[in-house]
XYZ file of C-alpha atoms in Angstrom:
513
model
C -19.324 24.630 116.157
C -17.017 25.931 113.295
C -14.420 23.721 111.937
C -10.375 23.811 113.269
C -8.116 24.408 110.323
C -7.132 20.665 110.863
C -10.640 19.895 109.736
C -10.435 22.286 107.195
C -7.557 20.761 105.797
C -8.451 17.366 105.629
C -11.759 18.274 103.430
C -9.326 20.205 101.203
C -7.304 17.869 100.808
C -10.401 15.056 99.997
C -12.210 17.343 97.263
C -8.974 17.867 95.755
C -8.568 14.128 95.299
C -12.428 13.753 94.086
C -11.442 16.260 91.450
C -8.262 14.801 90.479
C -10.548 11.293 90.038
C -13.099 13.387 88.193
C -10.128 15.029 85.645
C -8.909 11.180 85.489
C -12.623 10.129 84.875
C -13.123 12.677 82.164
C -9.553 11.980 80.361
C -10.501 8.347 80.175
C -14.127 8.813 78.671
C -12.520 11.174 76.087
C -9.727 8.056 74.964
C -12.792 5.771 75.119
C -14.779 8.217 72.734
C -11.464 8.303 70.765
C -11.340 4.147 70.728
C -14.701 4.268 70.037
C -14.681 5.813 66.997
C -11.517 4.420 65.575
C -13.573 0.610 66.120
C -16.564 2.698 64.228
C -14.320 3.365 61.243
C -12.471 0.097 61.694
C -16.370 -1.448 61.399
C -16.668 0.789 58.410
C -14.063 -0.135 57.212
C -14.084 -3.662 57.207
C -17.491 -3.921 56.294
C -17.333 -2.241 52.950
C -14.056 -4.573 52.292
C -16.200 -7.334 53.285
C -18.867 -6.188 50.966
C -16.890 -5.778 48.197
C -15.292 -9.044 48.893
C -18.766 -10.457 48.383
C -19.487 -8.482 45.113
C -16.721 -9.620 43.676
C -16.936 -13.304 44.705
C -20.791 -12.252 42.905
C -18.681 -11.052 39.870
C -19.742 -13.382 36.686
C -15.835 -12.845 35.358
C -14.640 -14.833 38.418
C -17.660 -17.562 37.196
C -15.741 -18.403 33.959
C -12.913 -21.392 33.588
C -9.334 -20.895 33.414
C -9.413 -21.402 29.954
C -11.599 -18.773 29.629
C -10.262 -16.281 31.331
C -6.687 -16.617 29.781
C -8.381 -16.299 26.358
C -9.675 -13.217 27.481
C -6.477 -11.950 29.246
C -4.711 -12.725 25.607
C -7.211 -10.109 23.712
C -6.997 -7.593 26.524
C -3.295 -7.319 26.362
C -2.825 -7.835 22.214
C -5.598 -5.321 21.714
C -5.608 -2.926 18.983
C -7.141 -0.608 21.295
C -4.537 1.699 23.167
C -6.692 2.278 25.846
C -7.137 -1.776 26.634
C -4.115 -2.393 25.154
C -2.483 -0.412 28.305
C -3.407 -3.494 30.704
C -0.041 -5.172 30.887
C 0.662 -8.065 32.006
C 1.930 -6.894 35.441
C -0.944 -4.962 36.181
C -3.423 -8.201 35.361
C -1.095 -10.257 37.864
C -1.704 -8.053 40.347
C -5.224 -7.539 40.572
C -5.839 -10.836 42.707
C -4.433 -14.350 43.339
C -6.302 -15.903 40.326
C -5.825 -13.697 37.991
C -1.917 -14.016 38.483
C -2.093 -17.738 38.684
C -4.304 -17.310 35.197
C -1.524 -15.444 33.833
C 1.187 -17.443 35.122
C -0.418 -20.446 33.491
C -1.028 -18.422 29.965
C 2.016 -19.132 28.237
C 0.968 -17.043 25.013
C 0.988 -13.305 27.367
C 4.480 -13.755 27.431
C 5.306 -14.178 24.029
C 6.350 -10.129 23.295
C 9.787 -9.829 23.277
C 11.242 -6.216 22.758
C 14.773 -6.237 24.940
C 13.652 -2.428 25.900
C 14.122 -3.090 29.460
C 17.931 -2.808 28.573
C 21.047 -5.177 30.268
C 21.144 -7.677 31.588
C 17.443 -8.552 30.011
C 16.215 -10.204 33.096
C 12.454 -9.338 31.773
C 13.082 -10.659 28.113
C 14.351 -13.437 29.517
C 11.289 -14.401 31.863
C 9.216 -14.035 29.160
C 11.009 -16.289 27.004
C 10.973 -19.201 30.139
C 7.563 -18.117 30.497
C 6.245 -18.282 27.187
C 6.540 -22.051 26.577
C 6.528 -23.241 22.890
C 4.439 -20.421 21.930
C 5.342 -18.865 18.701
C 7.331 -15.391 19.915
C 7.415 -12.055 18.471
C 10.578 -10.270 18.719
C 10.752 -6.511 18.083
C 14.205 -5.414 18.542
C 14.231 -1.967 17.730
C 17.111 0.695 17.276
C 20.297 -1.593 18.905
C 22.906 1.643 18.970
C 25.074 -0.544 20.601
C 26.512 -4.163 21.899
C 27.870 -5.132 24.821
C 28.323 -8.658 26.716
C 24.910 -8.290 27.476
C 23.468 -8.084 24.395
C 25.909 -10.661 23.216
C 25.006 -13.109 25.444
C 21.341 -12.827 25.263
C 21.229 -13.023 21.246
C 23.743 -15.877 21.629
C 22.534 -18.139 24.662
C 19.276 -16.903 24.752
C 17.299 -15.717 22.165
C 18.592 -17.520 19.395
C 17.770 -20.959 20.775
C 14.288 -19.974 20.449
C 14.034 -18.598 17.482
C 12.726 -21.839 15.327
C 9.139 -20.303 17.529
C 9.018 -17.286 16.266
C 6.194 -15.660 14.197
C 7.160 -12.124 13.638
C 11.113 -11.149 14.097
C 12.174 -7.468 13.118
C 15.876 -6.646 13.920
C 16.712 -2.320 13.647
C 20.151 -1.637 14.502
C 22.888 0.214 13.861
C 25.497 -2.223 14.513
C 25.985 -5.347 12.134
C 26.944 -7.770 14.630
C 23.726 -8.726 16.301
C 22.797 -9.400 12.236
C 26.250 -12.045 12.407
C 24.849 -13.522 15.729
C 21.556 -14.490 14.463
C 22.791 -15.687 11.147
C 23.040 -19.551 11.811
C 19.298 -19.378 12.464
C 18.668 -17.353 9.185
C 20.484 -19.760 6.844
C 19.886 -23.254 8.602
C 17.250 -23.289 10.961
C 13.419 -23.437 9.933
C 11.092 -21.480 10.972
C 7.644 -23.172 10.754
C 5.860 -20.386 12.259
C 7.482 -17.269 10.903
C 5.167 -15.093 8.987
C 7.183 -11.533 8.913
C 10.812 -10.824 8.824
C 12.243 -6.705 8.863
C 15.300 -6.657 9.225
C 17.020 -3.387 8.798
C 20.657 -1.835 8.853
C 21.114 1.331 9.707
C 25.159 1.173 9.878
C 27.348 2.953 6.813
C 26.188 2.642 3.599
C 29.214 3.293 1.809
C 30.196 0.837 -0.897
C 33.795 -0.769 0.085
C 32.120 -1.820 3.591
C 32.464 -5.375 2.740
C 30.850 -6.166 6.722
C 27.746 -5.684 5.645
C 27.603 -8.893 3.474
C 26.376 -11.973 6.161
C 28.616 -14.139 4.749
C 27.843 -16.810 2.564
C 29.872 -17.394 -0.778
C 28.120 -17.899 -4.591
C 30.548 -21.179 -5.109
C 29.690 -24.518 -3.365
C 25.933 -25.734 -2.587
C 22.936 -23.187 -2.571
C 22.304 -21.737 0.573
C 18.440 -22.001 1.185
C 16.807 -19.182 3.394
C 15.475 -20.696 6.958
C 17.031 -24.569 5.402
C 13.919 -24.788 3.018
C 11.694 -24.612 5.609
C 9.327 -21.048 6.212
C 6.236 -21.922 4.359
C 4.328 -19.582 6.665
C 6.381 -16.797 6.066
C 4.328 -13.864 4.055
C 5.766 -10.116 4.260
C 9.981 -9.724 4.542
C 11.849 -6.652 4.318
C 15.631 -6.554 3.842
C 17.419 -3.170 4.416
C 21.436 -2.577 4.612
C 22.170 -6.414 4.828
C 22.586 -8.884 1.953
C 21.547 -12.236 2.779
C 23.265 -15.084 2.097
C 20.922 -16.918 0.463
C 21.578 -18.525 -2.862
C 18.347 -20.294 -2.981
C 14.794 -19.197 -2.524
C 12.410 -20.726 -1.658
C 10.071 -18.624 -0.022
C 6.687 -19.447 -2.200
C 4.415 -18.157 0.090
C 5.642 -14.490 0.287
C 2.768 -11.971 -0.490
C 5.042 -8.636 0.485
C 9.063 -8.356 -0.531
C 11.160 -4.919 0.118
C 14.667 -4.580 -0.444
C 15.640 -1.307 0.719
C 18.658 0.865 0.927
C 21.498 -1.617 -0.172
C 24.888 -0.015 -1.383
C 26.738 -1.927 -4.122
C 28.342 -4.087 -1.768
C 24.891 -5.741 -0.316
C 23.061 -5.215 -3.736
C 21.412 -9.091 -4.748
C 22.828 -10.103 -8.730
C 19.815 -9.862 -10.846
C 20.006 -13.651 -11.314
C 19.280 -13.428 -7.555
C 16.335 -11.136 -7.745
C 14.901 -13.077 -10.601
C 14.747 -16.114 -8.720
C 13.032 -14.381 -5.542
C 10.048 -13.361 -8.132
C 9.678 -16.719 -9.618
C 9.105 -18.580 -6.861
C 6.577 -16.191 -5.070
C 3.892 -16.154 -7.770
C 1.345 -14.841 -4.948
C 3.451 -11.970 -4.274
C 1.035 -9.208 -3.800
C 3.653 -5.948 -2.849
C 7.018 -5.513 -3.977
C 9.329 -2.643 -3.565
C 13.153 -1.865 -4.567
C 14.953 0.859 -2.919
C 18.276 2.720 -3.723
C 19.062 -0.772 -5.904
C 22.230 0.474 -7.951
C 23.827 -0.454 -11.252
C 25.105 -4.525 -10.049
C 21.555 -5.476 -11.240
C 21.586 -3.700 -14.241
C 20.469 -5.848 -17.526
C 21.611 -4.865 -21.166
C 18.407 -3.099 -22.755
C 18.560 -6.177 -24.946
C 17.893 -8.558 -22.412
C 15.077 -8.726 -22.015
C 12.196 -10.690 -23.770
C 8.853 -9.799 -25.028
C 7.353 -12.997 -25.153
C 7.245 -16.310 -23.355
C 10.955 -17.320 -24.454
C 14.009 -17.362 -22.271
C 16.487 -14.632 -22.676
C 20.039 -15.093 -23.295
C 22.062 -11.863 -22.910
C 24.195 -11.390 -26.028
C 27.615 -10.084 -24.850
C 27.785 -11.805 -21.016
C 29.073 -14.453 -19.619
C 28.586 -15.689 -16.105
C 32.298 -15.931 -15.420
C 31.588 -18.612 -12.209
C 29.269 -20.717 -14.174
C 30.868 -19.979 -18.023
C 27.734 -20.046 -19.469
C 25.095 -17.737 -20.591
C 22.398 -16.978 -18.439
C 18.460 -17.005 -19.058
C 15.476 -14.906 -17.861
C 12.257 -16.369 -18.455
C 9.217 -13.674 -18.038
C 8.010 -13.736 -14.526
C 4.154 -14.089 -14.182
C 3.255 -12.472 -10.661
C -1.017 -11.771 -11.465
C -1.076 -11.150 -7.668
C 1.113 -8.446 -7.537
C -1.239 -5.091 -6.684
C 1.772 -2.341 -5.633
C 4.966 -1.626 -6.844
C 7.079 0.920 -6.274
C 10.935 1.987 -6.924
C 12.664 4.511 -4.879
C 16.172 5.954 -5.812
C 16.730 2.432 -8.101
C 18.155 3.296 -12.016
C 15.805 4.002 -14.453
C 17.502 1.373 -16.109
C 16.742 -1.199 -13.602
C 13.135 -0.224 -13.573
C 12.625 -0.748 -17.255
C 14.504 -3.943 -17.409
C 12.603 -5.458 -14.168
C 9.155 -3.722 -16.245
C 9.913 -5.999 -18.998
C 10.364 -9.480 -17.687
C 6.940 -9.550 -15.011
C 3.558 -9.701 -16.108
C 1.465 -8.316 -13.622
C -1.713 -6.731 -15.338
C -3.436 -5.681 -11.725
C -1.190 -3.680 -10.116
C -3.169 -0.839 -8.692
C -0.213 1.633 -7.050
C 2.580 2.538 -8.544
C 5.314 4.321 -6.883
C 8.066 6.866 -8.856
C 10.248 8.517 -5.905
C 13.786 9.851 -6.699
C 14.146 7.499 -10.013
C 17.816 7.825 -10.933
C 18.712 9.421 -14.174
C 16.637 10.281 -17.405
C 13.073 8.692 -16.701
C 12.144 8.951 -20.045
C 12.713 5.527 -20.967
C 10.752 4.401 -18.114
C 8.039 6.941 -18.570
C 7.499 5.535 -22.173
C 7.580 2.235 -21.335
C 4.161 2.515 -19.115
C 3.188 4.966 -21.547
C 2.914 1.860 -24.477
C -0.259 0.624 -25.945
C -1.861 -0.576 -24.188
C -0.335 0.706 -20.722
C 1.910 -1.655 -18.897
C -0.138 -1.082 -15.736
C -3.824 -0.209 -16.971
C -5.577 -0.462 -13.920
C -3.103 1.952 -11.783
C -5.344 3.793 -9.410
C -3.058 5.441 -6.697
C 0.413 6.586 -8.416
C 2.959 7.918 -6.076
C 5.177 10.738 -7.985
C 8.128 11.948 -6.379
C 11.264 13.724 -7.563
C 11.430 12.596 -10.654
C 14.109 14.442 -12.928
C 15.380 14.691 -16.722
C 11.947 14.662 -18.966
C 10.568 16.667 -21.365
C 6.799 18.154 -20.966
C 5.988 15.650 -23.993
C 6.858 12.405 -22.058
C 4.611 13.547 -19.161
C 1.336 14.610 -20.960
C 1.981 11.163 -23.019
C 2.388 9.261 -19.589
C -0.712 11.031 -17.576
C -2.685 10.237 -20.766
C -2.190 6.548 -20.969
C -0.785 5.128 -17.410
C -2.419 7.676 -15.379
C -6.272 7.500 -17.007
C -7.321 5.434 -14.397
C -5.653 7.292 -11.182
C -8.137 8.065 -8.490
C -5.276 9.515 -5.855
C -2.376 11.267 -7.015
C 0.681 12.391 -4.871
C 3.088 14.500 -6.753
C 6.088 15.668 -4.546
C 7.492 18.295 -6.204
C 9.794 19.541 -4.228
C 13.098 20.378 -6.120
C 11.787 19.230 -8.954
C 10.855 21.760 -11.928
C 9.432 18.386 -14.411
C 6.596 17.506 -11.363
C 5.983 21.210 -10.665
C 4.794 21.542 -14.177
C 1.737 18.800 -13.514
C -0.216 21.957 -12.828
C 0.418 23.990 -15.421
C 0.616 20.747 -18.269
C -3.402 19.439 -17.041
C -4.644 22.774 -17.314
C -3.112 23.194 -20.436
C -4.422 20.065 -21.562
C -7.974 21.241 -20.484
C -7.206 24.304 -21.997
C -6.159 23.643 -25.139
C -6.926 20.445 -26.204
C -9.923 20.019 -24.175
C -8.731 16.819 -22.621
C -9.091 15.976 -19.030
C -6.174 14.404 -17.770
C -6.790 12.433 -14.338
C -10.449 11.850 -15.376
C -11.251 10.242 -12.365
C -9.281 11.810 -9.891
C -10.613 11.773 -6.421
C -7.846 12.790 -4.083
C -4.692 14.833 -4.707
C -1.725 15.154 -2.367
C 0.768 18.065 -3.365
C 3.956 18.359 -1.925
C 6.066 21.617 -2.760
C 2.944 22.754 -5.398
C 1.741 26.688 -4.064
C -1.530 26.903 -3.651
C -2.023 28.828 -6.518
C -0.626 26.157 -8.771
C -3.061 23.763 -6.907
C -6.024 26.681 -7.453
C -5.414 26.769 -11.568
C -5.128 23.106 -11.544
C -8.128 22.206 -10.003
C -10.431 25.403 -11.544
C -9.744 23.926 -14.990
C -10.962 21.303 -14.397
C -14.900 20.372 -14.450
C -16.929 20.540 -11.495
C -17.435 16.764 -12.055
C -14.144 16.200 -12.218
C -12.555 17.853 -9.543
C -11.064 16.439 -6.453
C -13.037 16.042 -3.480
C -10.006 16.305 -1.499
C -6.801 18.100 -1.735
C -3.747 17.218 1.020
C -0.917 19.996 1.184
C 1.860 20.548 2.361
C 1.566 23.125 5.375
C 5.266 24.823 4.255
C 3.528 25.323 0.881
C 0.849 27.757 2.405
C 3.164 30.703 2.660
C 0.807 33.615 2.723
C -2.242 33.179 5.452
C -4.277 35.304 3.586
C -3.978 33.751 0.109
C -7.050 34.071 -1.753
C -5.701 31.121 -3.946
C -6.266 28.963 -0.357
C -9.512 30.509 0.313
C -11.159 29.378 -3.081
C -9.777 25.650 -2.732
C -11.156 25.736 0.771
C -14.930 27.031 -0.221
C -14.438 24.427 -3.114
C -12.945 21.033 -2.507
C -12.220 19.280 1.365
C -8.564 20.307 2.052
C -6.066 19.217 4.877
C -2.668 20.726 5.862
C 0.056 18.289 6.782
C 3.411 17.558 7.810
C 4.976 17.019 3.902
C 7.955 14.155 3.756
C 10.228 16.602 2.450
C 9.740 18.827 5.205
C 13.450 18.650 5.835
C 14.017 19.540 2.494
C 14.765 23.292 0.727
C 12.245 23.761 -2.216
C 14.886 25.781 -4.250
């Protein structure tokens, strides 16, 4: 019998429930597909952690001792290498909880200090708590200016430290940090230090009587470091006159002083001293040193005598003082750079150093002849010169040169001439192929490499074609403002016949007029 429509209802009403379960049924396998997977990454997941968990417990690194591993940590970070030199320390503390409790415990990867971070130094200072009593290395670099900050971290605590340190370089353009730090350079020792740069880069004008640290020439010497820096092997001093009236820094092997005006220039009684007692000095260079160290030309001495100048009189002492010769056989490179020609010749005379192999000429003040005749003697002063260093060198005659490439320079396997603004060096060129020329003599007979600054390549061309095949250079350096025309034939012969390189020249700044 056909159902009423109450009937009909009700099994409406029922299948529309069954379908509603069904939807629910479907929607609930779908989120159970979607937990499903989500555990299957999860179990991905965590296995391949787990696996590499066990890889690395498998690692033979993790296998080595503390002691070990620091050592290694040490060479990683102080590498030469940039590309393993880039692991800082940070990044090796956070690899895993050993290897930051390694470095934690490694005093000597905290020994760096730079201040770069800038105020208040929280960094520097960490490192200095966390370096222990390893010997530091401080590389302050380019101080522009000081504030409490810096004050207070020189002061309280940097300079407390400083008896550890190994290598300390100071670049700044303010002299107080240099007034800070000067207890520590006068009295304090310094078992460990090995280099010391310290450089001004305030006013150089004379009158500036701030840039002398102190010290007075009465009373007791003043002894660098107390007496006590027998480690210490290279020092440069630029812009700041120390005030030490005593050296005793035997061990040194490389001495600069560089740009001093007259009012941080040392006495020549000073400088005299410094050479004596560093007989193993193996570098020395003098920069911009000005007329307060000038001798007499009679000063000097010859032999093994003392010297006494004839018309001086040391008016704090009131007596006349003596130079003995200076015997530095160690001594391999030596260069002046803006110092009097003067100065050059009367240093020249008082030290015996027969094996100095570079020899450096750059912006000699006034007429160089003297000084050029002087190396010129026979013998040579410097026989076994082998890299000379010529650079705007002013006021001599043709004569002097050819006498001075003859003698000093026979031995000269790499030449740099920087001519630029200087007619006497531009006419190198021209003067060795005249000598090849017309007195068939080779000057530079065993010239290897040449470096030309402010020389055209065509000067560099007739040069070089003078000379014999045998005794050309294999390799010419110039200047890349000296190639003016890029089609020069003059270029294209050096380059089919000798190894040349352009480069950046050091007077690049400069107007070749």
């Amino acid at each position: 019998m056909p159902l009423t429509s109450f009937e009909k209802a009700t099994i409406t009403a029922q299948l529309r429930t069954l379908e509603e379960k069904l939807d629910d049924i479907t929607l609930e396998q779908m989120q159970l597909t979607q937990r499903l997977e989500v555990l299957h990454h999860l179990q991905k997941s965590t296995q391949s952690h787990y696996n590499r968990a066990i890889n690395t417990l498998r690692s033979p690194i993790l296998g080595l001792p503390n002691e070990l591993l620091s050592l290694i940590f040490v060479m990683v970070v102080y590498s030469p290498i940039p590309a393993i030199a880039q692991a800082r320390v940070t990044l090796l503390s956070h690899t895993c909880h050993r290897f930051r409790e390694t470095v934690l415990a490694t005093p000597a990867l905290w020994t760096h200090i730079d201040m770069r971070e800038g105020p208040p130094y929280e960094k520097s200072t960490l490192y200095i708590e966390r370096s222990g009593a390893c010997p530091l290395h401080v590389n302050i670099g380019e101080l522009e200016s000081i504030t409490s900050f810096e004050r207070h971290f020189l002061a309280n605590i940097l300079a407390p430290e400083l008896h550890r340190c190994e290598v300390f370089h100071l670049t700044s353009h303010m002299i107080e940090p240099f007034h800070i730090l000067l207890p520590w350079f006068v009295t304090s020792p310094a078992p460990f230090l090995s280099r010391l740069d310290l450089y001004y880069l305030g006013e150089q004008t004379a009158g500036a009587g701030w840039q002398t640290l102190g010290g007075s020439n009465e009373g007791p010497p003043t002894t660098a470091f107390g007496g006590s820096a027998d480690r210490l092997t290279s020092m440069t001093i630029s812009g700041v006159h120390m005030p030490w009236t005593a050296w005793s820094l035997s061990g040194l092997k490389e001495l600069a002083f560089d740009f001093h005006s007259p009012d941080v220039l040392r006495s020549f009684a000073n400088l005299m001293d410094v050479l004596t007692s560093s007989p193993g000095l193996e570098k020395l260079s003098l920069m911009q040193a000005g007329s307060d160290l000038r001798l007499s030309p009679n000063w000097y001495s010859i032999d093994s005598k003392p010297v006494v100048p004839p018309d001086f009189i040391d008016a704090r002492r009131q007596r006349r003082p003596r130079y003995h010769p200076v015997e530095l056989p160690c001594l391999q490179e030596l260069g002046f750079s803006f110092t009097e020609s003067g100065l050059a010749c009367d240093l020249i005379h008082l030290i015996r150093s027969p094996n100095i192999t570079s020899l450096t000429l750059e912006y000699v003040k006034f007429d160089c002849g003297p000084l050029l005749e002087l190396l010129s003697g026979d013998p040579p002063r410097f026989p076994s010169v082998t890299h000379l260093r010529l650079v705007g060198l002013m006021s001599i005659g043709p004569g002097k040169v050819v006498e001075f490439l003859r003698t000093a320079a026979a031995k000269v396997t790499h030449l740099h001439v920087n001519a630029v603004n200087c007619p006497t060096l531009k006419e190198i060129a021209f003067l060795s192929r005249w000598m090849v020329l017309e007195r068939g003599e080779l000057l530079f007979p065993k010239l290897r490499e040449l470096t030309a600054e402010g020389l055209s390549p065509r000067n560099i061309r007739e040069m070089v074609q003078s000379r014999p095949t045998s005794g050309r250079p294999e390799k010419i350096r110039m200047r890349r403002r000296d190639w003016v025309v890029r089609e020069d034939e003059n270029m294209s012969w050096l380059r089919e016949n000798t190894d040349v390189d352009l480069v950046e020249g050091s007077s690049d700044n400069e107007e070749d007029g």
